[in-house]
């Protein structure tokens, strides 16, 4: 088991792994580095975007390729990322909800009750500024605000956000969802999801992702 003290930069988890500054992004299926970025479609854009919008000295964009055989605990409150082997015990402090993960390679996909209906969602720690939902669903919520966000393939853009209730165990959260960009929508739909959620969960809960056990557990 390895415990990393994280730098929280623009609400991203950034860790130091043997002298390498690593941005942990569960929405990315791959590990992208300076050495392999030219061999990965969109690799240069992903790494450049991390350096431009998060920290200029990012060495690695660490996605699910690294975590696929592990459990990983994201603890925003204590600024920690804990990585354990599949056979090691790792848990949240006070569990409040558990979700089954769908069998989708390279993505963390689960079902949550949002706006009174079951919605497929991608858990993405790269969604650090806002969460996202397909436009027809997002616009059923209450207008919240308009903000600026960025995406490796889109650059910076403004997005309208709408608040929707999200059921988490016995609790209900009001979470602002941005309208999912049209260029991103097909990729989210392709994995059977309606939207992407990150900051709306991990700022409020410890999030344990057990990829071998296909579980996501939230706790306090």
Short mmCIF file of C-alpha atoms in Angstrom, two decimals:
data_model
loop_
_atom_site.label_atom_id
_atom_site.label_comp_id
_atom_site.label_asym_id
_atom_site.label_seq_id
_atom_site.Cartn_x
_atom_site.Cartn_y
_atom_site.Cartn_z
CA UNK A 1 0.00 0.00 0.00
CA UNK A 2 1.23 3.48 -0.86
CA UNK A 3 0.00 6.73 0.65
CA UNK A 4 0.63 9.93 -1.28
CA UNK A 5 0.23 13.37 0.28
CA UNK A 6 -1.46 15.30 -2.51
CA UNK A 7 -1.18 18.89 -3.58
CA UNK A 8 -4.72 20.06 -4.32
CA UNK A 9 -4.28 22.39 -7.29
CA UNK A 10 -7.46 23.87 -8.77
CA UNK A 11 -9.17 20.96 -7.00
CA UNK A 12 -7.05 18.39 -8.88
CA UNK A 13 -5.15 15.67 -7.04
CA UNK A 14 -1.43 16.13 -7.82
CA UNK A 15 1.01 13.69 -6.20
CA UNK A 16 4.78 13.29 -6.08
CA UNK A 17 5.80 9.76 -7.05
CA UNK A 18 9.56 9.24 -6.76
CA UNK A 19 10.27 12.79 -7.87
CA UNK A 20 7.69 12.83 -10.65
CA UNK A 21 4.82 15.32 -10.38
CA UNK A 22 1.70 13.35 -11.32
CA UNK A 23 -1.82 14.59 -12.09
CA UNK A 24 -4.25 11.80 -11.18
CA UNK A 25 -7.16 11.74 -13.64
CA UNK A 26 -9.57 8.81 -13.48
CA UNK A 27 -11.40 10.08 -16.55
CA UNK A 28 -8.39 9.21 -18.70
CA UNK A 29 -7.89 5.52 -19.57
CA UNK A 30 -4.13 5.80 -20.07
CA UNK A 31 -0.90 6.94 -18.45
CA UNK A 32 0.58 9.81 -20.47
CA UNK A 33 4.16 10.99 -20.03
CA UNK A 34 6.68 13.12 -21.89
CA UNK A 35 8.21 9.87 -23.16
CA UNK A 36 5.03 8.37 -24.67
CA UNK A 37 2.81 11.36 -25.43
CA UNK A 38 3.55 11.31 -29.17
CA UNK A 39 2.45 7.68 -29.43
CA UNK A 40 -0.96 8.27 -27.81
CA UNK A 41 -3.84 9.91 -29.63
CA UNK A 42 -4.43 13.22 -27.86
CA UNK A 43 -1.45 12.61 -25.58
CA UNK A 44 0.32 15.86 -26.36
CA UNK A 45 -2.87 17.86 -25.85
CA UNK A 46 -3.62 16.17 -22.52
CA UNK A 47 -0.17 16.79 -21.08
CA UNK A 48 0.04 20.34 -22.43
CA UNK A 49 -3.41 21.12 -21.02
CA UNK A 50 -2.40 19.81 -17.59
CA UNK A 51 0.69 22.01 -17.64
CA UNK A 52 -1.19 25.09 -18.85
CA UNK A 53 -4.23 24.82 -16.60
CA UNK A 54 -3.05 22.95 -13.48
CA UNK A 55 0.73 23.20 -12.96
CA UNK A 56 3.55 23.86 -15.45
CA UNK A 57 5.77 21.13 -13.99
CA UNK A 58 3.41 18.16 -14.41
CA UNK A 59 5.45 15.13 -15.53
CA UNK A 60 2.67 12.58 -15.88
CA UNK A 61 -1.05 12.37 -16.59
CA UNK A 62 -2.00 9.22 -14.64
CA UNK A 63 -5.20 7.48 -15.73
CA UNK A 64 -6.91 4.15 -15.11
CA UNK A 65 -4.23 2.10 -16.85
CA UNK A 66 -2.21 2.52 -13.65
CA UNK A 67 -5.06 1.73 -11.23
CA UNK A 68 -6.84 -1.12 -13.06
CA UNK A 69 -5.58 -3.84 -10.68
CA UNK A 70 -5.71 -1.72 -7.54
CA UNK A 71 -7.94 -0.02 -5.04
CA UNK A 72 -7.53 3.75 -4.74
CA UNK A 73 -8.88 6.09 -2.07
CA UNK A 74 -9.29 9.79 -2.81
CA UNK A 75 -9.37 11.80 0.42
CA UNK A 76 -9.79 15.47 -0.52
CA UNK A 77 -10.26 16.70 3.06
CA UNK A 78 -6.90 15.26 4.16
CA UNK A 79 -5.24 15.77 0.75
CA UNK A 80 -4.30 12.12 0.32
CA UNK A 81 -4.37 9.47 -2.39
CA UNK A 82 -3.94 5.91 -1.12
CA UNK A 83 -3.26 3.05 -3.53
CA UNK A 84 -3.59 -0.59 -2.42
CA UNK A 85 -3.27 -3.97 -4.09
CA UNK A 86 -6.48 -5.91 -4.72
CA UNK A 87 -5.85 -8.20 -1.73
CA UNK A 88 -5.06 -5.38 0.72
CA UNK A 89 -7.69 -3.93 3.05
CA UNK A 90 -8.60 -0.33 2.27
CA UNK A 91 -11.76 1.43 3.39
CA UNK A 92 -13.43 4.80 3.90
CA UNK A 93 -13.87 5.95 7.50
CA UNK A 94 -17.67 6.10 7.68
CA UNK A 95 -19.41 4.53 4.64
CA UNK A 96 -22.54 6.30 3.40
CA UNK A 97 -23.12 4.74 -0.04
CA UNK A 98 -21.91 1.94 -2.29
CA UNK A 99 -22.25 1.73 -6.08
CA UNK A 100 -21.58 -1.18 -8.42
CA UNK A 101 -19.20 -0.38 -11.26
CA UNK A 102 -20.14 -1.40 -14.77
CA UNK A 103 -17.76 -3.53 -16.81
CA UNK A 104 -16.49 -0.73 -19.05
CA UNK A 105 -12.77 -0.88 -19.92
CA UNK A 106 -10.87 2.31 -19.16
CA UNK A 107 -13.74 4.11 -17.43
CA UNK A 108 -15.35 4.15 -13.98
CA UNK A 109 -19.06 3.95 -14.80
CA UNK A 110 -21.85 3.57 -12.25
CA UNK A 111 -25.57 4.29 -11.92
CA UNK A 112 -26.90 7.01 -9.61
CA UNK A 113 -30.32 8.50 -9.00
CA UNK A 114 -30.08 12.06 -10.31
CA UNK A 115 -33.08 14.29 -10.78
CA UNK A 116 -35.32 11.42 -9.70
CA UNK A 117 -34.11 9.00 -12.39
CA UNK A 118 -31.28 6.47 -12.71
CA UNK A 119 -28.43 7.92 -14.74
CA UNK A 120 -25.20 6.35 -15.93
CA UNK A 121 -22.25 8.43 -14.75
CA UNK A 122 -18.48 8.41 -15.26
CA UNK A 123 -16.45 9.13 -12.11
CA UNK A 124 -13.70 11.50 -13.20
CA UNK A 125 -11.26 13.23 -10.85
CA UNK A 126 -10.36 15.41 -13.83
CA UNK A 127 -13.81 17.00 -13.52
CA UNK A 128 -12.43 19.35 -10.89
CA UNK A 129 -14.18 22.59 -11.85
CA UNK A 130 -17.64 21.24 -12.54
CA UNK A 131 -19.55 18.04 -13.18
CA UNK A 132 -21.37 17.49 -16.48
CA UNK A 133 -24.64 16.14 -17.77
CA UNK A 134 -26.19 15.64 -21.19
CA UNK A 135 -27.91 18.88 -22.21
CA UNK A 136 -31.57 17.66 -22.18
CA UNK A 137 -31.09 16.27 -18.66
CA UNK A 138 -29.06 19.18 -17.29
CA UNK A 139 -31.64 21.71 -18.43
CA UNK A 140 -34.37 20.00 -16.40
CA UNK A 141 -32.58 21.38 -13.33
CA UNK A 142 -32.54 24.88 -11.86
CA UNK A 143 -30.16 27.37 -13.50
CA UNK A 144 -27.19 27.85 -11.17
CA UNK A 145 -24.50 29.94 -12.89
CA UNK A 146 -22.16 30.26 -15.88
CA UNK A 147 -18.45 29.48 -15.42
CA UNK A 148 -15.25 28.94 -17.39
CA UNK A 149 -13.79 25.44 -17.74
CA UNK A 150 -11.20 23.77 -19.96
CA UNK A 151 -10.77 20.49 -21.82
CA UNK A 152 -7.58 19.15 -23.45
CA UNK A 153 -9.25 18.99 -26.87
CA UNK A 154 -11.43 22.10 -26.56
CA UNK A 155 -9.31 24.62 -24.70
CA UNK A 156 -11.12 27.09 -22.44
CA UNK A 157 -14.86 27.68 -22.81
CA UNK A 158 -17.85 28.94 -20.83
CA UNK A 159 -20.57 26.59 -19.67
CA UNK A 160 -24.01 27.03 -18.12
CA UNK A 161 -24.70 24.97 -15.01
CA UNK A 162 -27.97 23.62 -13.66
CA UNK A 163 -28.57 22.17 -10.21
CA UNK A 164 -29.94 18.64 -9.90
CA UNK A 165 -30.53 16.48 -6.80
CA UNK A 166 -28.18 13.49 -6.47
CA UNK A 167 -29.07 10.59 -4.18
CA UNK A 168 -26.10 9.34 -2.13
CA UNK A 169 -27.22 6.58 0.22
CA UNK A 170 -29.76 8.18 2.55
CA UNK A 171 -28.55 11.68 1.65
CA UNK A 172 -29.53 13.98 -1.21
CA UNK A 173 -27.09 16.55 -2.60
CA UNK A 174 -27.89 19.48 -4.86
CA UNK A 175 -25.09 19.36 -7.44
CA UNK A 176 -24.47 21.90 -10.25
CA UNK A 177 -23.99 20.15 -13.60
CA UNK A 178 -22.56 21.88 -16.64
CA UNK A 179 -24.11 21.23 -20.02
CA UNK A 180 -21.90 18.57 -21.58
CA UNK A 181 -20.02 19.97 -24.62
CA UNK A 182 -21.27 18.58 -27.93
CA UNK A 183 -17.79 17.28 -28.81
CA UNK A 184 -17.59 15.33 -25.54
CA UNK A 185 -21.15 13.95 -25.55
CA UNK A 186 -20.56 11.05 -28.02
CA UNK A 187 -17.62 9.75 -25.96
CA UNK A 188 -19.68 9.76 -22.76
CA UNK A 189 -22.64 8.11 -24.49
CA UNK A 190 -20.35 5.46 -25.97
CA UNK A 191 -19.65 4.06 -22.48
CA UNK A 192 -23.34 4.01 -21.54
CA UNK A 193 -23.29 7.18 -19.47
CA UNK A 194 -25.31 10.39 -19.36
CA UNK A 195 -22.70 12.53 -17.68
CA UNK A 196 -19.49 12.91 -15.72
CA UNK A 197 -19.09 13.56 -11.99
CA UNK A 198 -15.98 14.25 -9.97
CA UNK A 199 -15.75 17.35 -7.79
CA UNK A 200 -19.42 17.05 -6.77
CA UNK A 201 -18.56 13.82 -4.96
CA UNK A 202 -14.92 13.92 -3.92
CA UNK A 203 -15.07 17.34 -2.22
CA UNK A 204 -17.86 16.04 0.03
CA UNK A 205 -16.86 12.41 0.54
CA UNK A 206 -13.91 10.10 0.68
CA UNK A 207 -14.15 8.07 -2.54
CA UNK A 208 -12.85 4.51 -2.66
CA UNK A 209 -12.58 2.98 -6.11
CA UNK A 210 -12.16 -0.79 -6.02
CA UNK A 211 -11.62 -1.67 -9.66
CA UNK A 212 -10.90 -5.40 -9.15
CA UNK A 213 -14.01 -5.69 -6.95
CA UNK A 214 -16.06 -3.39 -9.22
CA UNK A 215 -17.24 -1.16 -6.36
CA UNK A 216 -17.25 2.54 -5.55
CA UNK A 217 -17.76 3.38 -1.88
CA UNK A 218 -18.33 6.87 -0.49
CA UNK A 219 -17.66 7.82 3.11
CA UNK A 220 -16.85 10.69 5.43
#
